[in-house]
Amino acid sequence: MAQAHPHRFTLLSIVVAFVLFGMLQGVNAVFNNALNASAVDRLNVVSRISFTESLPFSYLAQIESLPGVAGVAYQSWFGTYYQDPKNFVFSFPVDPVLFFPLYPELQLPKDQLAALTRTRTGAVVGRELAKKYGWKIGDRVPLHSVIWTQANGSSDWAFDIVGIYDAPHDPNQAVSFFFNYSYFDEARSFSKGTVGWYVVKVKDPKQAMQVAAAIDKRFANSSDETKTQTEKEFAQSFIKQQVISASL
C-alpha cells in the first residue's frame, strides 16, 4: 500500500483553511472556466491518494517515454493572495519551456517567455489579472502563500513580472500567475523534488484513455501510485474537493 508523505495531512488541512478564507467562489470560477475550455488532448496525472499529495519529479521522464505521449509538463497548487486574503491569486510554479507549448491558447510573446526562463524570480501574469491589480512588466509583486513557506520560515514570496499573456479565445483564462518551478523548489522548506501534478499532451485524442491507463499502470504498486484524468475530470474533481472541504 502506498504511504503518504509526512506533509500530506498538513497540506490538506491548509487547503481546507484556504477555502474557508472565503476564496472558494474565485477558485471555482476559474475551474468552471477551465471546464468550458478543457482540451481533449490533455490529461492530468495526480496522486491516487489525493490531489494534495505530491508526486516524484522522477516521474517526468517515465511519462515522457510512454507511447502516445507528445509532451509533459508539471504544476503545483501555490495557494496565494495579494495584500489581503480576499485578493486570491490563482498561482502556479511551472517549467516555462515545458508548460507553454502544451497550452497554445495562452499566448505569451517569445521575448517575454525568454525573460521568464532567465529570471529566477520572474513571473508572467494573465492580462485580466494584471488589469485587476494594475500590474505591469517591471513590477515586483509580493504574494503570501497559505501553503508554502520558504527555508527561512517566511510565507511571503516576491516575484518580478517579466511578461503578460493573453487568452484571445477566452479572456476568462487570462487570470493566472505563473512563475519558475526551479525557484519554488529551491526556496521552499519542504517537499523538495516533487510536483503537484503532471500535464500530459497526447498525440491522438482518440487514444487518450489508453495513454491514461498506461500511465497509471506504470506506477501501479509503487509508493506513489497515480490517477490520470482528462482535463475536464480533473477540474470537476478539484471543485468537488473544495465543496467537501468547505463543509467540514
mmCIF file of C-alpha atoms in Angstrom:
data_model
loop_
_atom_site.group_PDB
_atom_site.id
_atom_site.type_symbol
_atom_site.label_atom_id
_atom_site.label_comp_id
_atom_site.label_asym_id
_atom_site.label_seq_id
_atom_site.Cartn_x
_atom_site.Cartn_y
_atom_site.Cartn_z
ATOM 1 C CA MET A 1 0.000 0.000 0.000
ATOM 2 C CA ALA A 2 1.271 3.451 -0.887
ATOM 3 C CA GLN A 3 2.421 5.545 2.052
ATOM 4 C CA ALA A 4 1.554 9.218 2.356
ATOM 5 C CA HIS A 5 4.333 11.769 2.560
ATOM 6 C CA PRO A 6 4.742 13.395 6.017
ATOM 7 C CA HIS A 7 3.260 16.681 4.853
ATOM 8 C CA ARG A 8 0.125 15.214 3.281
ATOM 9 C CA PHE A 9 -2.224 15.955 6.159
ATOM 10 C CA THR A 10 -0.628 19.337 6.778
ATOM 11 C CA LEU A 11 -1.261 20.306 3.170
ATOM 12 C CA LEU A 12 -4.824 19.008 3.282
ATOM 13 C CA SER A 13 -5.627 20.968 6.427
ATOM 14 C CA ILE A 14 -4.131 24.113 4.920
ATOM 15 C CA VAL A 15 -6.175 23.667 1.742
ATOM 16 C CA VAL A 16 -9.293 23.442 3.895
ATOM 17 C CA ALA A 17 -8.292 26.617 5.737
ATOM 18 C CA PHE A 18 -7.547 28.269 2.417
ATOM 19 C CA VAL A 19 -11.065 27.561 1.203
ATOM 20 C CA LEU A 20 -12.535 28.857 4.449
ATOM 21 C CA PHE A 21 -10.766 32.181 3.840
ATOM 22 C CA GLY A 22 -13.679 32.906 1.534
ATOM 23 C CA MET A 23 -11.827 32.247 -1.709
ATOM 24 C CA LEU A 24 -13.989 29.331 -2.823
ATOM 25 C CA GLN A 25 -16.006 31.442 -5.228
ATOM 26 C CA GLY A 26 -12.926 32.704 -7.040
ATOM 27 C CA VAL A 27 -11.332 29.255 -7.205
ATOM 28 C CA ASN A 28 -14.477 27.665 -8.582
ATOM 29 C CA ALA A 29 -14.977 30.447 -11.112
ATOM 30 C CA VAL A 30 -11.570 29.744 -12.633
ATOM 31 C CA PHE A 31 -12.076 25.984 -12.635
ATOM 32 C CA ASN A 32 -15.562 26.348 -14.111
ATOM 33 C CA ASN A 33 -13.969 28.368 -16.897
ATOM 34 C CA ALA A 34 -11.436 25.567 -17.262
ATOM 35 C CA LEU A 35 -14.274 23.082 -17.689
ATOM 36 C CA ASN A 36 -15.532 25.026 -20.679
ATOM 37 C CA ALA A 37 -12.047 25.399 -22.157
ATOM 38 C CA SER A 38 -10.828 21.853 -21.494
ATOM 39 C CA ALA A 39 -8.647 20.393 -24.223
ATOM 40 C CA VAL A 40 -9.399 16.861 -25.364
ATOM 41 C CA ASP A 41 -5.707 16.156 -25.957
ATOM 42 C CA ARG A 42 -4.529 16.942 -22.390
ATOM 43 C CA LEU A 43 -4.513 14.675 -19.347
ATOM 44 C CA ASN A 44 -3.730 15.408 -15.714
ATOM 45 C CA VAL A 45 -1.798 12.957 -13.553
ATOM 46 C CA VAL A 46 -2.338 13.260 -9.799
ATOM 47 C CA SER A 47 -1.653 11.111 -6.774
ATOM 48 C CA ARG A 48 -4.114 8.280 -6.357
ATOM 49 C CA ILE A 49 -4.350 9.210 -2.659
ATOM 50 C CA SER A 50 -5.299 12.881 -3.020
ATOM 51 C CA PHE A 51 -4.544 15.913 -5.162
ATOM 52 C CA THR A 52 -2.788 17.355 -2.088
ATOM 53 C CA GLU A 53 -0.256 14.521 -2.213
ATOM 54 C CA SER A 54 2.835 15.370 -4.273
ATOM 55 C CA LEU A 55 4.402 13.138 -6.910
ATOM 56 C CA PRO A 56 8.130 12.488 -7.502
ATOM 57 C CA PHE A 57 9.877 14.645 -10.083
ATOM 58 C CA SER A 58 11.403 11.437 -11.448
ATOM 59 C CA TYR A 59 8.033 10.535 -12.993
ATOM 60 C CA LEU A 60 8.562 13.147 -15.700
ATOM 61 C CA ALA A 61 10.984 11.116 -17.793
ATOM 62 C CA GLN A 62 8.982 7.928 -17.307
ATOM 63 C CA ILE A 63 5.773 9.528 -18.555
ATOM 64 C CA GLU A 64 7.589 11.153 -21.492
ATOM 65 C CA SER A 65 8.813 7.719 -22.604
ATOM 66 C CA LEU A 66 5.344 6.172 -22.920
ATOM 67 C CA PRO A 67 3.841 5.571 -26.384
ATOM 68 C CA GLY A 68 1.274 8.154 -27.422
ATOM 69 C CA VAL A 69 2.697 10.962 -25.279
ATOM 70 C CA ALA A 70 3.502 14.168 -27.169
ATOM 71 C CA GLY A 71 4.651 16.293 -24.232
ATOM 72 C CA VAL A 72 4.690 16.539 -20.437
ATOM 73 C CA ALA A 73 4.737 19.491 -18.044
ATOM 74 C CA TYR A 74 4.060 19.897 -14.331
ATOM 75 C CA GLN A 75 2.485 22.299 -11.872
ATOM 76 C CA SER A 76 1.722 22.709 -8.172
ATOM 77 C CA TRP A 77 -1.014 24.484 -6.267
ATOM 78 C CA PHE A 78 0.661 27.529 -4.703
ATOM 79 C CA GLY A 79 -2.276 28.989 -2.751
ATOM 80 C CA THR A 80 -1.624 32.727 -2.572
ATOM 81 C CA TYR A 81 -3.219 36.097 -2.067
ATOM 82 C CA TYR A 82 -2.114 39.657 -2.810
ATOM 83 C CA GLN A 83 -2.023 42.033 0.195
ATOM 84 C CA ASP A 84 -5.375 40.833 1.600
ATOM 85 C CA PRO A 85 -6.828 37.293 1.951
ATOM 86 C CA LYS A 86 -9.761 38.402 -0.201
ATOM 87 C CA ASN A 87 -7.369 39.075 -3.085
ATOM 88 C CA PHE A 88 -6.938 35.465 -4.162
ATOM 89 C CA VAL A 89 -4.316 34.871 -6.875
ATOM 90 C CA PHE A 90 -4.548 31.702 -8.931
ATOM 91 C CA SER A 91 -0.800 30.953 -8.990
ATOM 92 C CA PHE A 92 1.358 28.062 -10.166
ATOM 93 C CA PRO A 93 5.069 27.255 -10.365
ATOM 94 C CA VAL A 94 5.860 25.742 -13.792
ATOM 95 C CA ASP A 95 8.741 24.929 -16.090
ATOM 96 C CA PRO A 96 8.001 27.560 -18.761
ATOM 97 C CA VAL A 97 9.825 25.685 -21.523
ATOM 98 C CA LEU A 98 7.642 22.620 -20.975
ATOM 99 C CA PHE A 99 4.422 24.305 -19.902
ATOM 100 C CA PHE A 100 3.541 26.924 -22.519
ATOM 101 C CA PRO A 101 3.844 24.652 -25.602
ATOM 102 C CA LEU A 102 1.142 22.468 -24.030
ATOM 103 C CA TYR A 103 -1.191 25.468 -23.687
ATOM 104 C CA PRO A 104 -1.289 27.192 -27.091
ATOM 105 C CA GLU A 105 -4.442 29.050 -26.016
ATOM 106 C CA LEU A 106 -2.252 31.065 -23.625
ATOM 107 C CA GLN A 107 -0.312 33.463 -25.850
ATOM 108 C CA LEU A 108 2.946 34.837 -24.454
ATOM 109 C CA PRO A 109 5.423 36.774 -26.648
ATOM 110 C CA LYS A 110 8.656 34.858 -27.243
ATOM 111 C CA ASP A 111 10.830 37.557 -25.735
ATOM 112 C CA GLN A 112 8.772 37.514 -22.549
ATOM 113 C CA LEU A 113 8.986 33.711 -22.361
ATOM 114 C CA ALA A 114 12.750 34.032 -22.729
ATOM 115 C CA ALA A 115 12.806 36.640 -19.958
ATOM 116 C CA LEU A 116 10.910 34.247 -17.690
ATOM 117 C CA THR A 117 13.333 31.397 -18.289
ATOM 118 C CA ARG A 118 16.369 33.526 -17.446
ATOM 119 C CA THR A 119 14.880 35.424 -14.477
ATOM 120 C CA ARG A 120 14.960 33.319 -11.314
ATOM 121 C CA THR A 121 12.173 35.240 -9.574
ATOM 122 C CA GLY A 122 10.363 36.040 -12.809
ATOM 123 C CA ALA A 123 6.628 35.623 -13.325
ATOM 124 C CA VAL A 124 4.114 36.084 -16.123
ATOM 125 C CA VAL A 125 0.513 37.030 -15.432
ATOM 126 C CA GLY A 126 -2.739 36.934 -17.373
ATOM 127 C CA ARG A 127 -3.944 40.151 -18.976
ATOM 128 C CA GLU A 128 -7.131 40.241 -16.878
ATOM 129 C CA LEU A 129 -5.228 39.632 -13.639
ATOM 130 C CA ALA A 130 -2.764 42.411 -14.491
ATOM 131 C CA LYS A 131 -5.671 44.795 -15.119
ATOM 132 C CA LYS A 132 -7.318 43.861 -11.823
ATOM 133 C CA TYR A 133 -4.311 44.850 -9.715
ATOM 134 C CA GLY A 134 -2.699 47.409 -12.019
ATOM 135 C CA TRP A 135 0.393 45.277 -12.546
ATOM 136 C CA LYS A 136 2.791 45.878 -15.410
ATOM 137 C CA ILE A 137 6.046 44.434 -16.678
ATOM 138 C CA GLY A 138 8.880 45.506 -14.389
ATOM 139 C CA ASP A 139 6.775 45.469 -11.215
ATOM 140 C CA ARG A 140 7.922 43.499 -8.176
ATOM 141 C CA VAL A 141 4.893 41.760 -6.682
ATOM 142 C CA PRO A 142 4.682 40.231 -3.183
ATOM 143 C CA LEU A 143 2.388 37.233 -2.694
ATOM 144 C CA HIS A 144 1.559 35.455 0.564
ATOM 145 C CA SER A 145 1.193 31.677 0.396
ATOM 146 C CA VAL A 146 -1.060 29.914 2.882
ATOM 147 C CA ILE A 147 0.637 26.617 1.984
ATOM 148 C CA TRP A 148 4.288 27.075 1.168
ATOM 149 C CA THR A 149 6.957 28.520 3.430
ATOM 150 C CA GLN A 150 10.486 29.331 2.390
ATOM 151 C CA ALA A 151 13.501 27.782 4.060
ATOM 152 C CA ASN A 152 13.809 30.906 6.210
ATOM 153 C CA GLY A 153 10.293 30.335 7.554
ATOM 154 C CA SER A 154 8.632 33.165 5.637
ATOM 155 C CA SER A 155 5.340 32.650 3.781
ATOM 156 C CA ASP A 156 5.903 35.823 1.762
ATOM 157 C CA TRP A 157 7.272 35.430 -1.745
ATOM 158 C CA ALA A 158 8.352 38.216 -4.124
ATOM 159 C CA PHE A 159 8.227 37.994 -7.916
ATOM 160 C CA ASP A 160 9.322 40.180 -10.805
ATOM 161 C CA ILE A 161 6.751 40.455 -13.576
ATOM 162 C CA VAL A 162 8.518 39.878 -16.891
ATOM 163 C CA GLY A 163 5.543 39.096 -19.112
ATOM 164 C CA ILE A 164 1.802 39.342 -19.618
ATOM 165 C CA TYR A 165 -0.021 36.602 -21.520
ATOM 166 C CA ASP A 166 -3.340 36.749 -23.360
ATOM 167 C CA ALA A 167 -6.091 34.207 -23.956
ATOM 168 C CA PRO A 168 -7.765 35.639 -27.095
ATOM 169 C CA HIS A 169 -10.412 32.937 -27.375
ATOM 170 C CA ASP A 170 -11.432 33.166 -23.716
ATOM 171 C CA PRO A 171 -10.241 36.188 -21.697
ATOM 172 C CA ASN A 172 -11.523 34.482 -18.541
ATOM 173 C CA GLN A 173 -8.488 32.208 -18.817
ATOM 174 C CA ALA A 174 -6.096 35.176 -18.597
ATOM 175 C CA VAL A 175 -6.291 35.314 -14.803
ATOM 176 C CA SER A 176 -3.410 33.133 -13.632
ATOM 177 C CA PHE A 177 0.082 33.816 -12.296
ATOM 178 C CA PHE A 178 2.923 31.554 -13.491
ATOM 179 C CA PHE A 179 6.478 31.533 -12.170
ATOM 180 C CA ASN A 180 9.599 29.365 -12.257
ATOM 181 C CA TYR A 181 9.375 25.967 -10.633
ATOM 182 C CA SER A 182 13.139 25.925 -10.136
ATOM 183 C CA TYR A 183 12.901 28.986 -7.887
ATOM 184 C CA PHE A 184 9.981 27.493 -5.970
ATOM 185 C CA ASP A 185 11.650 24.113 -5.437
ATOM 186 C CA GLU A 186 14.954 25.651 -4.348
ATOM 187 C CA ALA A 187 13.369 28.074 -1.883
ATOM 188 C CA ARG A 188 10.567 26.020 -0.290
ATOM 189 C CA SER A 189 11.067 24.453 3.102
ATOM 190 C CA PHE A 190 9.526 21.019 2.444
ATOM 191 C CA SER A 191 8.589 18.508 -0.278
ATOM 192 C CA LYS A 192 11.576 19.396 -2.446
ATOM 193 C CA GLY A 193 11.954 17.306 -5.577
ATOM 194 C CA THR A 194 8.230 16.769 -6.024
ATOM 195 C CA VAL A 195 5.456 18.217 -8.176
ATOM 196 C CA GLY A 196 1.760 18.713 -7.575
ATOM 197 C CA TRP A 197 0.583 17.050 -10.786
ATOM 198 C CA TYR A 198 1.644 16.372 -14.346
ATOM 199 C CA VAL A 199 0.015 17.649 -17.518
ATOM 200 C CA VAL A 200 0.271 15.256 -20.454
ATOM 201 C CA LYS A 201 -0.418 16.095 -24.087
ATOM 202 C CA VAL A 202 -1.377 13.052 -26.142
ATOM 203 C CA LYS A 203 -0.594 12.606 -29.817
ATOM 204 C CA ASP A 204 -4.077 11.324 -30.652
ATOM 205 C CA PRO A 205 -7.070 12.430 -28.538
ATOM 206 C CA LYS A 206 -8.842 9.201 -29.501
ATOM 207 C CA GLN A 207 -6.106 7.316 -27.639
ATOM 208 C CA ALA A 208 -6.275 9.479 -24.500
ATOM 209 C CA MET A 209 -7.857 6.812 -22.300
ATOM 210 C CA GLN A 210 -5.305 4.213 -23.397
ATOM 211 C CA VAL A 211 -2.484 6.608 -22.569
ATOM 212 C CA ALA A 212 -4.080 7.361 -19.193
ATOM 213 C CA ALA A 213 -4.298 3.652 -18.406
ATOM 214 C CA ALA A 214 -0.663 3.136 -19.433
ATOM 215 C CA ILE A 215 0.492 5.936 -17.105
ATOM 216 C CA ASP A 216 -1.352 4.501 -14.114
ATOM 217 C CA LYS A 217 -0.128 1.002 -14.931
ATOM 218 C CA ARG A 218 3.469 2.257 -14.992
ATOM 219 C CA PHE A 219 3.214 3.427 -11.389
ATOM 220 C CA ALA A 220 0.886 0.729 -10.041
ATOM 221 C CA ASN A 221 2.090 -0.869 -6.779
ATOM 222 C CA SER A 222 4.679 1.868 -6.294
ATOM 223 C CA SER A 223 4.906 4.107 -3.236
ATOM 224 C CA ASP A 224 3.325 6.893 -5.316
ATOM 225 C CA GLU A 225 0.507 5.469 -7.392
ATOM 226 C CA THR A 226 -1.247 7.763 -9.830
ATOM 227 C CA LYS A 227 -4.714 8.613 -11.078
ATOM 228 C CA THR A 228 -4.809 10.002 -14.599
ATOM 229 C CA GLN A 229 -7.829 12.002 -15.715
ATOM 230 C CA THR A 230 -8.968 14.118 -18.600
ATOM 231 C CA GLU A 231 -8.539 17.840 -18.063
ATOM 232 C CA LYS A 232 -12.296 18.212 -17.554
ATOM 233 C CA GLU A 233 -12.434 15.421 -14.973
ATOM 234 C CA PHE A 234 -9.526 16.989 -13.113
ATOM 235 C CA ALA A 235 -11.287 20.362 -12.882
ATOM 236 C CA GLN A 236 -14.507 18.683 -11.742
ATOM 237 C CA SER A 237 -12.649 16.713 -9.062
ATOM 238 C CA PHE A 238 -10.968 19.861 -7.786
ATOM 239 C CA ILE A 239 -14.268 21.693 -7.445
ATOM 240 C CA LYS A 240 -15.823 18.696 -5.677
ATOM 241 C CA GLN A 241 -12.923 18.554 -3.210
ATOM 242 C CA GLN A 242 -13.346 22.235 -2.412
ATOM 243 C CA VAL A 243 -17.058 21.768 -1.714
ATOM 244 C CA ILE A 244 -16.304 18.842 0.612
ATOM 245 C CA SER A 245 -13.506 20.760 2.335
ATOM 246 C CA ALA A 246 -15.671 23.822 2.861
ATOM 247 C CA SER A 247 -18.369 21.721 4.529
ATOM 248 C CA LEU A 248 -16.002 20.224 7.127
#
